[in-house]
XYZ file of C-alpha atoms in Angstrom:
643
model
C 130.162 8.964 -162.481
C 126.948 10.029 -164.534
C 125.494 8.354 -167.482
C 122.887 8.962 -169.523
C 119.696 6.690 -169.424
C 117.453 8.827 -171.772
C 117.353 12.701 -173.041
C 115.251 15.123 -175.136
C 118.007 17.452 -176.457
C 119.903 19.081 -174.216
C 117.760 17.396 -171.395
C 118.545 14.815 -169.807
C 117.962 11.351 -167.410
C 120.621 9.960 -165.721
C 121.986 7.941 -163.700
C 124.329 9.632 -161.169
C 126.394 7.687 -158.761
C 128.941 9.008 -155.868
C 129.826 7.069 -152.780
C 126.306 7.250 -151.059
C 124.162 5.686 -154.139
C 122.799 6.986 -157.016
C 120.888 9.749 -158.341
C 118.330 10.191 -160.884
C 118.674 13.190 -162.664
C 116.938 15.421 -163.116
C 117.176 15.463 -159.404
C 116.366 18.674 -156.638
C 118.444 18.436 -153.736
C 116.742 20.683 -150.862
C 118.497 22.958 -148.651
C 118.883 21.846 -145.020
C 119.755 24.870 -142.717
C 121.439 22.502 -139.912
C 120.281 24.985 -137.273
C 116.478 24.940 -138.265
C 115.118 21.973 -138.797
C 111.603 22.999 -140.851
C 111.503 19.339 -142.459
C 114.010 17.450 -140.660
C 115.749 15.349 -143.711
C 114.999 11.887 -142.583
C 111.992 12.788 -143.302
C 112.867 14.402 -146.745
C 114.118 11.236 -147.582
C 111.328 9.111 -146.371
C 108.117 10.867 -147.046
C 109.288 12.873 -149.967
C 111.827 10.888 -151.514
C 114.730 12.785 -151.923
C 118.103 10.504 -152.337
C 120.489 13.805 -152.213
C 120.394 17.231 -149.855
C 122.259 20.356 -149.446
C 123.326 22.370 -146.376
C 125.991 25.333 -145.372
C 129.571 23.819 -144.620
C 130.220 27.713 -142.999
C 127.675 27.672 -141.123
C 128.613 24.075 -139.368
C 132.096 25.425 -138.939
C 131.167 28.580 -137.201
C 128.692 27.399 -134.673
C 131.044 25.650 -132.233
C 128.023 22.566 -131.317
C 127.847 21.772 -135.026
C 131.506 21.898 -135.898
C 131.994 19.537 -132.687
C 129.535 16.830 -133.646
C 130.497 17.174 -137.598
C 133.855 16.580 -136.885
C 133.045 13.905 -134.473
C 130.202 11.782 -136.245
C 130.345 12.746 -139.738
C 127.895 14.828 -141.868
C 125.695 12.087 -142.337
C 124.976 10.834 -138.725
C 124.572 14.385 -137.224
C 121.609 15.228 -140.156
C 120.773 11.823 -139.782
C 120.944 11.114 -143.527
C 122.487 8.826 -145.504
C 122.009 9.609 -149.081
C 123.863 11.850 -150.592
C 125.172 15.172 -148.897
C 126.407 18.329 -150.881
C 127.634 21.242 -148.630
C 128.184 25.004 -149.832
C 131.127 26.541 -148.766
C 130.286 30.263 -147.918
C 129.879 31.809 -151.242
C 126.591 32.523 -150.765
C 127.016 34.389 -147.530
C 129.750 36.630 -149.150
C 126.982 37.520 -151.947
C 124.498 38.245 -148.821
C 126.541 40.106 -146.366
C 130.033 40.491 -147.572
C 133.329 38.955 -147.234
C 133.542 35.381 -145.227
C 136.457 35.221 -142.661
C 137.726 31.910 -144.161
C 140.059 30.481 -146.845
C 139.648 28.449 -149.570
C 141.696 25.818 -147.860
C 140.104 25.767 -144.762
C 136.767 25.401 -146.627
C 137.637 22.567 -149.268
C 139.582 20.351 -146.229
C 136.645 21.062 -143.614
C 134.251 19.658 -146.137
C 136.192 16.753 -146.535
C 137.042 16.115 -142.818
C 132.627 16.188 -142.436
C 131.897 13.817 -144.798
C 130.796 15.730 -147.263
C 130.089 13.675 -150.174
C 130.232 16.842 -153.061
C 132.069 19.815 -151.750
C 132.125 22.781 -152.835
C 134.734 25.491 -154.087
C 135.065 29.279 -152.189
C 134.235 30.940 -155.578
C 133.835 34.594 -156.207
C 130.063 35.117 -156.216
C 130.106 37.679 -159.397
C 127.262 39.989 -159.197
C 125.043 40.862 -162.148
C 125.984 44.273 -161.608
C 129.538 43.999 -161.744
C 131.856 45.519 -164.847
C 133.033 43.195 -166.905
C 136.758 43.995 -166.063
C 135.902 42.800 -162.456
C 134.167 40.098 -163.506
C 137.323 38.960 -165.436
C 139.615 39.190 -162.568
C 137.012 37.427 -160.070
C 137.022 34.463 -162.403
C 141.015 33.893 -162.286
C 140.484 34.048 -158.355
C 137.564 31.464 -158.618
C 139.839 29.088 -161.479
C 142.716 29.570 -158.975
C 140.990 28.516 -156.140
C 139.398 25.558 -158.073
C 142.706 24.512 -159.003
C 143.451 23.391 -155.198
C 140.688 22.352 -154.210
C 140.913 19.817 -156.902
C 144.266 18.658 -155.616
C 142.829 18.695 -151.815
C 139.576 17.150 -152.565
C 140.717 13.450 -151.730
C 137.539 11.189 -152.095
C 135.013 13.674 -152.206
C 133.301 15.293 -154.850
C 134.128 18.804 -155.961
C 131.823 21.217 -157.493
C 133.568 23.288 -160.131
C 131.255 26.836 -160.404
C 130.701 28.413 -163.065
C 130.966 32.317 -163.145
C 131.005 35.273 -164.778
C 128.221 37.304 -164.435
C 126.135 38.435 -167.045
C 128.426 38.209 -169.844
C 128.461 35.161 -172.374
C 132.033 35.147 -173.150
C 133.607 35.406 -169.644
C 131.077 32.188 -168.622
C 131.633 30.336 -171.991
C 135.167 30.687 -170.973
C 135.352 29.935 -167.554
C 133.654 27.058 -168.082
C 135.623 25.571 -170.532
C 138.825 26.260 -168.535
C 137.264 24.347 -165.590
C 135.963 21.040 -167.967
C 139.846 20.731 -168.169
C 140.250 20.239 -164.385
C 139.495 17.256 -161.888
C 135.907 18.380 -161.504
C 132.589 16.088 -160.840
C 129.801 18.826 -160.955
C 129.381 22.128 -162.640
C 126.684 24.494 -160.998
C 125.538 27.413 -162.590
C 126.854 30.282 -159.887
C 125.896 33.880 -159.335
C 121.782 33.599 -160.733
C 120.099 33.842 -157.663
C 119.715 37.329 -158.122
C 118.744 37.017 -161.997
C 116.011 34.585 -160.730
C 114.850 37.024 -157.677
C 114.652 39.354 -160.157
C 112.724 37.804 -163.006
C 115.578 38.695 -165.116
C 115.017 35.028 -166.697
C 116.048 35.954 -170.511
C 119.378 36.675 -169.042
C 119.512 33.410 -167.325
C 118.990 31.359 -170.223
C 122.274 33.061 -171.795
C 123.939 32.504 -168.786
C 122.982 28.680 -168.383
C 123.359 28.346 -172.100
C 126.689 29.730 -172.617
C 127.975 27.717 -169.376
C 126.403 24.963 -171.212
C 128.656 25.133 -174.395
C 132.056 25.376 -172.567
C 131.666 22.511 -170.005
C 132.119 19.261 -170.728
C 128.959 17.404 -171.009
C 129.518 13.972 -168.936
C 129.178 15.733 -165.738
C 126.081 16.913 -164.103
C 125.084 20.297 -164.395
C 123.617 22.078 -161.121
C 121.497 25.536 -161.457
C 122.402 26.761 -158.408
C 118.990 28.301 -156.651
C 117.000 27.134 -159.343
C 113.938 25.124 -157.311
C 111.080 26.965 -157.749
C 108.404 24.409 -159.548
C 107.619 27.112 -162.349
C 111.439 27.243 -163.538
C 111.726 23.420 -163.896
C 111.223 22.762 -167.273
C 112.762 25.277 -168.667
C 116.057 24.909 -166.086
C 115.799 21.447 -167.428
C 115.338 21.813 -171.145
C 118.488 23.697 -171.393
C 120.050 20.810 -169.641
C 120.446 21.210 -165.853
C 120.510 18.075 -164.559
C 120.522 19.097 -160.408
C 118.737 22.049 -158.953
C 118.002 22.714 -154.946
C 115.545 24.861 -153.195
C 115.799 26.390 -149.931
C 112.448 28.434 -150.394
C 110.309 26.256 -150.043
C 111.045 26.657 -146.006
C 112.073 30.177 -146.117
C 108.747 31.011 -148.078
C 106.731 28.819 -145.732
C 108.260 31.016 -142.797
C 106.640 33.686 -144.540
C 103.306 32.017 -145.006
C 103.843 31.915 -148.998
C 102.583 28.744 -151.205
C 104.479 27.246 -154.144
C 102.809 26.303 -157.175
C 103.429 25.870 -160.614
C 102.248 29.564 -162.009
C 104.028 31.299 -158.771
C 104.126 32.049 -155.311
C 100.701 33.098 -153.404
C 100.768 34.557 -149.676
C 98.080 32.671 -148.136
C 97.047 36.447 -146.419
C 95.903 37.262 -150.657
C 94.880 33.473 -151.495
C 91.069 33.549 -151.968
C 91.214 29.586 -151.613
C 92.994 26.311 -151.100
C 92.837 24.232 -154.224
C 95.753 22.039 -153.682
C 95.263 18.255 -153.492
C 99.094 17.484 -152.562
C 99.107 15.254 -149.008
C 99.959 18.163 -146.720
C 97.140 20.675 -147.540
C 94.512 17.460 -147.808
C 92.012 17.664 -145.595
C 92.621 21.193 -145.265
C 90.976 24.967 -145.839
C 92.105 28.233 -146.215
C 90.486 28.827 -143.190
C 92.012 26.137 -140.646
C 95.820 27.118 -142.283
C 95.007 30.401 -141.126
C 94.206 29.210 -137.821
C 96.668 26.855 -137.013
C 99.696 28.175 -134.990
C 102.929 29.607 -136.538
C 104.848 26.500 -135.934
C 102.587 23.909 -137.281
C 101.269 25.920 -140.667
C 105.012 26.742 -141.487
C 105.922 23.192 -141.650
C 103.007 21.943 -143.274
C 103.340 24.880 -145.780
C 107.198 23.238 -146.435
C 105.721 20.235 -147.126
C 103.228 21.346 -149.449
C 106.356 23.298 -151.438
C 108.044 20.175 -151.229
C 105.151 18.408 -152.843
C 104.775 20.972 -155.713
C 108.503 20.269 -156.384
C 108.758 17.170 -156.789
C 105.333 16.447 -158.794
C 106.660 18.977 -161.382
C 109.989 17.232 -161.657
C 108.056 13.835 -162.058
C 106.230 15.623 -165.045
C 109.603 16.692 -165.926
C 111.084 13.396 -166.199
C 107.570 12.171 -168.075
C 108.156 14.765 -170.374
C 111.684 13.624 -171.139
C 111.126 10.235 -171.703
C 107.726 10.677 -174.062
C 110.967 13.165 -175.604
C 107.766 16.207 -175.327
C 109.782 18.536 -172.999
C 109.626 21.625 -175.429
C 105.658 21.444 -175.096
C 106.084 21.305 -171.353
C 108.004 23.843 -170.951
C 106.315 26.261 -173.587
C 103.115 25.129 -171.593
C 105.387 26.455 -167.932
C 106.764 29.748 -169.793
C 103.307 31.083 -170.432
C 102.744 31.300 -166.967
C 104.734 34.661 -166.548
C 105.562 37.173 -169.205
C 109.191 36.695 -167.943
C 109.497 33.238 -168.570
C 108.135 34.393 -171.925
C 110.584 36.127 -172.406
C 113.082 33.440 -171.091
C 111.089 31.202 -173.886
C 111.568 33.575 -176.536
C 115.103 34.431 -175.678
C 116.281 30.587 -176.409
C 116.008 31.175 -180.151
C 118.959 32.765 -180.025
C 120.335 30.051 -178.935
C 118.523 27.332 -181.306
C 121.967 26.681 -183.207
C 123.655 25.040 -180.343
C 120.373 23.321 -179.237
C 119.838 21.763 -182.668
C 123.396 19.638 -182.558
C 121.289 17.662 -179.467
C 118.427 17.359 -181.110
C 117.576 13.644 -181.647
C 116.466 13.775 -186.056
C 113.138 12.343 -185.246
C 110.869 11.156 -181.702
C 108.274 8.841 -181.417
C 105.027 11.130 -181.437
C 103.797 14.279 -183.002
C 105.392 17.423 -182.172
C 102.321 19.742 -180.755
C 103.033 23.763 -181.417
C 101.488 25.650 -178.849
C 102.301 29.151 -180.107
C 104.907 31.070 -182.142
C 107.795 30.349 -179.416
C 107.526 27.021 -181.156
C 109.045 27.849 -183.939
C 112.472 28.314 -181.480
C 112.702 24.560 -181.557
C 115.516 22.842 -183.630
C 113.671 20.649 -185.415
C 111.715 23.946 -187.218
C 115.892 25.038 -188.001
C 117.210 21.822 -188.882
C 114.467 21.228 -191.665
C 114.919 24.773 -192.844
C 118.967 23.954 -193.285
C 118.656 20.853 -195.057
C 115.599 21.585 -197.406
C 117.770 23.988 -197.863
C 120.965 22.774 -199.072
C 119.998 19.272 -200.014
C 116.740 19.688 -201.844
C 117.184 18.365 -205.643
C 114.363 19.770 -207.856
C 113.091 17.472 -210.610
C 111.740 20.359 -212.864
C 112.599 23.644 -212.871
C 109.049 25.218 -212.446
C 107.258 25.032 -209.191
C 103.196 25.104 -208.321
C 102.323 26.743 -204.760
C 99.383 24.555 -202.558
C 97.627 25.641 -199.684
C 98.903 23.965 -196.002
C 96.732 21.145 -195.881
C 95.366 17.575 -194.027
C 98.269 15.656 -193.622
C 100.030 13.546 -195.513
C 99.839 16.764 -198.176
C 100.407 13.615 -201.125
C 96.776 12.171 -199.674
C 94.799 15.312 -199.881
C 96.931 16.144 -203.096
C 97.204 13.030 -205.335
C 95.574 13.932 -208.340
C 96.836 17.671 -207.793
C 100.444 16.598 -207.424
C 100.215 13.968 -210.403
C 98.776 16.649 -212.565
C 101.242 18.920 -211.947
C 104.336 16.840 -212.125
C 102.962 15.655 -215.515
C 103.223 19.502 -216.490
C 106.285 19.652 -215.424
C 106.137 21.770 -212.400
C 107.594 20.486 -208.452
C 104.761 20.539 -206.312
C 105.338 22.647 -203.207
C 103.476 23.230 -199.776
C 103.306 25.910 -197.662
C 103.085 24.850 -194.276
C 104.023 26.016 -190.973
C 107.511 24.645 -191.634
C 108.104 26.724 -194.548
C 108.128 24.748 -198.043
C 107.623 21.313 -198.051
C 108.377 19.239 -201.931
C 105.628 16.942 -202.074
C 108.300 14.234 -201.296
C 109.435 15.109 -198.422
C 105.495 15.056 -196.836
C 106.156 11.763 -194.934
C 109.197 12.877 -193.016
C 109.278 13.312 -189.464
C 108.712 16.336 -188.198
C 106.605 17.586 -191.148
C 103.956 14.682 -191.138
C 104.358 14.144 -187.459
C 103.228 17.528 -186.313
C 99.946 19.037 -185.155
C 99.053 22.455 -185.715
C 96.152 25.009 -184.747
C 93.355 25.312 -187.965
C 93.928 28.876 -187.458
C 97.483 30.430 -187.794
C 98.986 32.989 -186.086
C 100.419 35.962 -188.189
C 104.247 35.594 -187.196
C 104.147 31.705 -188.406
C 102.373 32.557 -191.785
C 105.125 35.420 -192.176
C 107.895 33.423 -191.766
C 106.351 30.561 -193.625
C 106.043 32.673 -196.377
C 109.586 34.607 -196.217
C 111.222 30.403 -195.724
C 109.124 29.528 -199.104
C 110.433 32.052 -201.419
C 114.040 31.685 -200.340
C 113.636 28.453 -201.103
C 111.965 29.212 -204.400
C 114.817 31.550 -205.406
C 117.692 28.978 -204.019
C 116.359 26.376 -206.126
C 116.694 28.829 -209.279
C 112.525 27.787 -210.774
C 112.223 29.496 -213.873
C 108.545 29.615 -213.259
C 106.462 29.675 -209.945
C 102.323 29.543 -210.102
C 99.834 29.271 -207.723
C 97.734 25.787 -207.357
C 94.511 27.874 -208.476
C 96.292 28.451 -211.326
C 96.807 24.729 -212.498
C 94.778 23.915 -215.477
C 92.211 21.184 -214.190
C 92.982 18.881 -216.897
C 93.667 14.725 -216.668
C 96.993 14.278 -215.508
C 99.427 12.650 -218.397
C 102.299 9.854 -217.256
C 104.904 11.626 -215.619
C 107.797 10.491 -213.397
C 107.542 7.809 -210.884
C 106.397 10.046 -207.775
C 107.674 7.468 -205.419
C 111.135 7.258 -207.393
C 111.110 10.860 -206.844
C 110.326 10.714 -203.025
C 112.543 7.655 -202.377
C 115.635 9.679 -203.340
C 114.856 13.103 -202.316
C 114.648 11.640 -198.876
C 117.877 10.077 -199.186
C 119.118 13.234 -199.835
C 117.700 14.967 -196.911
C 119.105 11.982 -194.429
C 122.524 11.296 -195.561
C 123.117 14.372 -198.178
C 123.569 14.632 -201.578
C 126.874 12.783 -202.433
C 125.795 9.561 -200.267
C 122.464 9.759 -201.811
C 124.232 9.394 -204.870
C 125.738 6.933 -204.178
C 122.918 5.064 -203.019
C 120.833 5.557 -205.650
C 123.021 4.176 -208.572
C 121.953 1.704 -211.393
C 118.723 0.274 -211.404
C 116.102 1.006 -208.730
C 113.724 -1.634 -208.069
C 111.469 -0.022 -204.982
C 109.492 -2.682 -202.502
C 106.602 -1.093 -201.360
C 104.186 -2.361 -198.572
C 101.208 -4.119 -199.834
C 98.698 -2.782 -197.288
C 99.620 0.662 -197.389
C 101.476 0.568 -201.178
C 104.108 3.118 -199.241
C 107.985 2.195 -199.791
C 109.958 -0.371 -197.536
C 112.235 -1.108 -199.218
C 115.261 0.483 -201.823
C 117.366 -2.270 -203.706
C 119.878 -0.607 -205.822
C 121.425 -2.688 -208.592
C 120.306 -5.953 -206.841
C 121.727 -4.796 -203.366
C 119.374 -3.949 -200.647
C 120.440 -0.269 -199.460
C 117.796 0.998 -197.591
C 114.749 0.185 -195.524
C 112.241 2.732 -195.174
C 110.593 3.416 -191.286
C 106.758 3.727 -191.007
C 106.693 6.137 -188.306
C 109.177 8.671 -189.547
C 108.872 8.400 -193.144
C 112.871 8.328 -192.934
C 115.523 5.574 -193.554
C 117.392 2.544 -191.883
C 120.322 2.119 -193.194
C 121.462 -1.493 -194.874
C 125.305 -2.529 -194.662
C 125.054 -2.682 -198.350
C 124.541 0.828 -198.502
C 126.922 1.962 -195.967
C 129.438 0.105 -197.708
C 128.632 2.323 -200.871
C 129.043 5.578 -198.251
C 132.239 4.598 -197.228
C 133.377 4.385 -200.486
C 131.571 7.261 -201.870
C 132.041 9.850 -199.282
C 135.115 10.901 -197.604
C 135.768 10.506 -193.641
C 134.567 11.621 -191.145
C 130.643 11.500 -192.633
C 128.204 9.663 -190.809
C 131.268 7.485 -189.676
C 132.088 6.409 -185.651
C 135.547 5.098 -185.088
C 136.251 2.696 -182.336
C 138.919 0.858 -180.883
C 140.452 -2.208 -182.870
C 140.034 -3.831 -179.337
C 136.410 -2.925 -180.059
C 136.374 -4.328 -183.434
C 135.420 -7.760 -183.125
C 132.575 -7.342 -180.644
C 130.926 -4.323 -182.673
C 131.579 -6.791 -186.089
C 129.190 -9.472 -184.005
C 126.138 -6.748 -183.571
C 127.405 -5.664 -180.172
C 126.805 -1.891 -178.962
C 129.570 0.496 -178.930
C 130.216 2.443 -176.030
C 131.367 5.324 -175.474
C 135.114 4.773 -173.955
C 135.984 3.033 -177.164
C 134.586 5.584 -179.556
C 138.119 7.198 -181.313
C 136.345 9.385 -183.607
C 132.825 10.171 -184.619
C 131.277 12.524 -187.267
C 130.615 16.141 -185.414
C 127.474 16.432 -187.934
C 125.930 13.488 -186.566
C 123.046 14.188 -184.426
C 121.280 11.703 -181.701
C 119.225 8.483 -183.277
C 120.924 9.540 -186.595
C 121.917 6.699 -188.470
C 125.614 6.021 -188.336
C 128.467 3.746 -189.599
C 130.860 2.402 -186.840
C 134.372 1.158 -188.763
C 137.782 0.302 -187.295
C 140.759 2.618 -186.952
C 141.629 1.931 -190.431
C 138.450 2.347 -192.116
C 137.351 -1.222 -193.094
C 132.854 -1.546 -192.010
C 132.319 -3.039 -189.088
C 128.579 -2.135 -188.475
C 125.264 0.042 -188.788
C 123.174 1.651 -185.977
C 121.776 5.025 -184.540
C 123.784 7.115 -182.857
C 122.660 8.115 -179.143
C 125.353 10.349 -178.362
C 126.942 13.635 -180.021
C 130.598 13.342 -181.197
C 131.470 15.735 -177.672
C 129.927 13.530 -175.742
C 130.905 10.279 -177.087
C 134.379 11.822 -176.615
C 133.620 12.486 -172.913
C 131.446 10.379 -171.400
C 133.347 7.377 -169.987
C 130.016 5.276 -169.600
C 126.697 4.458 -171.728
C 126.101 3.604 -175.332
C 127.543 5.848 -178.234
C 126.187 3.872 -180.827
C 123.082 1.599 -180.704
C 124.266 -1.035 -182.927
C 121.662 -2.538 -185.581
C 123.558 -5.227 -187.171
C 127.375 -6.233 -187.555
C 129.349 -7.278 -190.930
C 129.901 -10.828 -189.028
C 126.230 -10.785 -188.282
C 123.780 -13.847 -190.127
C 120.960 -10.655 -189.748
């Protein structure tokens, strides 16, 4: 079972439970070789922390002492562990020195017989090398043998992997033919050699198009994937479980872990690592120390490095500021550059997690920023559900923030000539109405630009002036300085064109019908309030500059617009509890709006249409769909609410 307890996009915490406890994701399980004991895992789990490990099922069952005393106490009483256990199943070894002398069979049922708590499949480790004809045919071995394992899995776990090489379509595929079986986790196969490598560009398509295939209320393991530098970005694409077993096998080879890469302590000029194993410390009395003793206290230092990256990680997620961490991570190899670059490409599918707005500013650190959904998403909708008021348009300089602050007598002078006022900012064009919304008010950028950002900028900006059809576009320095004359109600202006942005045109519309009485704040004199024809439709957020949405004013949606926009359908079960304010979860959601995006607002009704409440939506309509635990819909108020 795995829920989600907070995400940042595709990233994600949560809670995952099998029959030895739970798991916080995002979660490293490290890799116990059961013959070598470098950090015996008691002591993984009581110094370091770690509620989940990994070892080698084939190597257990052909050393004769460990099969005997697997078989005999169980997995968990000969590692003496008891959290949770996931075993590999040979794969590997086949990818290291050819073709294992077992079956699938034999594999899945000796996992089972151990203890294992997540077993895995014999899949065909498909080499990055490999012709995609190959590839192909590996995969139908790998679905095949998936197929019974599933049916000989019994209580334990099954990972399903997912393969396929280097090519998008063959893992896309695979891994939507293996969200249709009995499966509990999905690890990313066959990237231990991108990663050795560097070849990380290629791993975010492979993680990425495994990502769109599989079905999203299971855990996703990156197989391999534990070296501290890779975290973030494993993480922002939304691996949930990675494992390491270098941090022993490097520390056999006297190499250090850290967050900008590995170091052999022969080339390390010093020891500036504060981490409990190397305090107390010098380069010097490492040096000295004898094999034995520096290569476990090197472990434990990689183990350290680990897991206080994933705790930044996980701080990162919750403050929903992964993207900066992970730029921040990428620029610590030109690979993972590229790797960081290499994800715009794959923006489109990232932007239908992105939550609409976070609490924060967004920081850009660099060009690569621009990759980031929200910089797409604005783009789109500006796009198609900006509403000029005139048909002429004045240019302004990117400015202090809000742009209508620095602006107001600018602005007011040129609406009362009749011209939109329009900024060019990092974002691309921004109407002067739309300067309060999140992310274009809620964003911090360097005083001096980089060349890429002003290009694009600039190319964004006269799309948009050519989309919106002006008739006449001048500069601000052009704008006679003369006293502004009454013109239209600015905040009129900005109370609808937001509406528009949020909910579209037609429910704007809708919205924004009869007589407009705004209700602004009398500290600030901002809008809170929109009460259309006497009805109270919309409530206006402080720290987004976007909307909450009243029941009066979904009930003009729902009229308005047709199904399924901005709508979640639940159960008539459901109904009643949703009607009283409750939460709707995700095993009664029926039907949800694929636009909707997370925190978006939403309308929950019953299977035949009738309101039943407002809220924010927390989940995407594939994952509502999926996930058989958690909260689809965080519900605001209820039609049978007093509120």
């Amino acid at each position: 079972m795995f829920e989600i307890l907070k995400r940042d996009g595709l990233a994600r915490i949560g809670r995952f439970t099998t029959r030895a406890g739970e798991i916080e994701t995002p979660a490293l399980l490290p890799v116990v070789n059961p013959k070598i004991n470098t950090v015996p895992p008691r002591e993984l789990q009581e110094e370091f922390g770690f509620k989940a490990l990994i070892t080698n099922s084939y190597i257990i069952k052909n050393t004769p002492e460990l099969k005997e005393r697997a078989l005999s106490e169980g997995l968990h009483k000969m590692l003496d562990f008891d959290g949770t256990i996931m075993t590999d199943s040979g794969t590997f070894q086949s990818h290291m020195y050819g073709e294992v002398e077992v079956t699938n069979k034999e594999m899945v049922d000796f996992q089972r017989d151990i203890g294992s708590d997540i077993g895995t499949v014999l899949d065909i480790f498909t080499e990055p090398w490999w012709s995609k004809e190959r590839t192909a045919k590996s995969i139908e071995v790998t679905l095949e043998r998936m197929q019974e394992a599933c049916s000989l899995k019994g209580d334990m776990m099954i990972n399903g992997v997912v393969q396929g090489s280097v090519y998008h379509d063959l893992r896309e595929d695979c891994a939507r033919r293996m969200a249709e079986m009995d499966i509990d986790v999905h690890p990313v196969g066959g990237v231990v050699p991108l990663m050795e490598q560097y070849r990380y560009s290629e791993l975010v398509d492979v993680v990425l198009s495994s990502k769109k295939g599989l079905d999203p209320s299971r855990p996703v393991h990156l197989f391999g994937a534990g070296h501290p530098m890779v975290l973030a970005l494993a993480a922002l694409m939304g691996c949930d479980l990675f494992d390491s077993a270098s941090y022993a096998k490097f520390a056999r080879d006297d190499r250090m872990m850290f967050i900008d890469g590995t170091f052999r302590l022969q080339d390390m000029q010093s020891l500036d690592c504060n981490c409990p194993a190397c305090r107390g410390h010098t380069l010097e009395t490492l040096k000295k120390m004898g094999k034995g003793e520096r290569t476990k206290l090197i472990a434990r230092h990689n183990l350290y490095q680990i897991t206080s990256e994933l705790a930044l990680v996980k701080r990162y997620i919750r403050e929903g500021r992964l993207w900066e961490l992970a730029e921040m991570r990428c620029r610590a190899h030109p690979a993972l550059l590229d790797a960081l670059r290499r994800l715009r490409e794959h923006t489109d599918f990232m932007e239908r997690f992105e939550p609409v707005s976070r609490e924060g500013a967004m920081f850009y650190t660099g060009p690569e920023s621009r990759a980031r959904p929200q910089f797409l998403r604005y783009a789109e909708r500006v796009m198609d559900r900006y509403v000029p008021t005139f048909d002429k348009a004045v240019l302004f300089p990117d400015a202090g923030k809000p742009y209508s602050r620095v602006y107001a007598d600018r602005f007011a002078m040129a609406r009362s000539k009749g011209y939109v006022p329009v900024v060019m900012s990092p974002f691309g064009p921004v109407p002067a109405e739309l300067d309060e919304i999140y992310p274009i008010a809620q964003s911090l950028f360097p005083s001096i630009s980089d060349a890429e950002t002003d290009r694009e900028s600039e190319d964004l900006t006269m799309d948009f002036l050519t989309r919106m059809g002006f008739t006449e576009v001048i500069s601000s320095d052009d704008l006679p300085e003369v006293e502004a004359a009454d013109g239209p109600d600015p905040d009129l202006i900005r109370a609808e064109a937001v509406a528009r942005y949020q909910f579209g045109i037609p429910a704007a519309d809708a919205l924004f019908r009869g007589k407009i009485e705004l209700v602004k704040s009398r500290k600030t004199g901002k809008i809170r309030n929109v009460i259309s024809d006497g009805e109270h439709v919309l409530s206006m957020r402080a720290g987004d500059g976007l909307y909450t949405l009243r029941a009066e004013g979904a009930a003009r949606i729902l009229a308005a617009v047709p199904a399924p926009w901005m709508r979640v359908v639940v159960d008539e079960d459901a109904a009643p509890f949703v009607a009283e304010g409750r939460n709707v979860f995700s095993r009664f959601v029926r039907g949800m709006d694929p636009e909707l995006r997370p925190m978006e607002e939403a309308i929950v009704v019953a299977p035949d249409g009738r309101f039943l409440a407002t809220g924010r939506a927390l989940l995407t309509a594939k994952e509502a769909s999926a996930f058989p635990k958690g909260i689809a819909v965080k519900v605001r108020s209820g039609s049978g609410d007093d509120a």
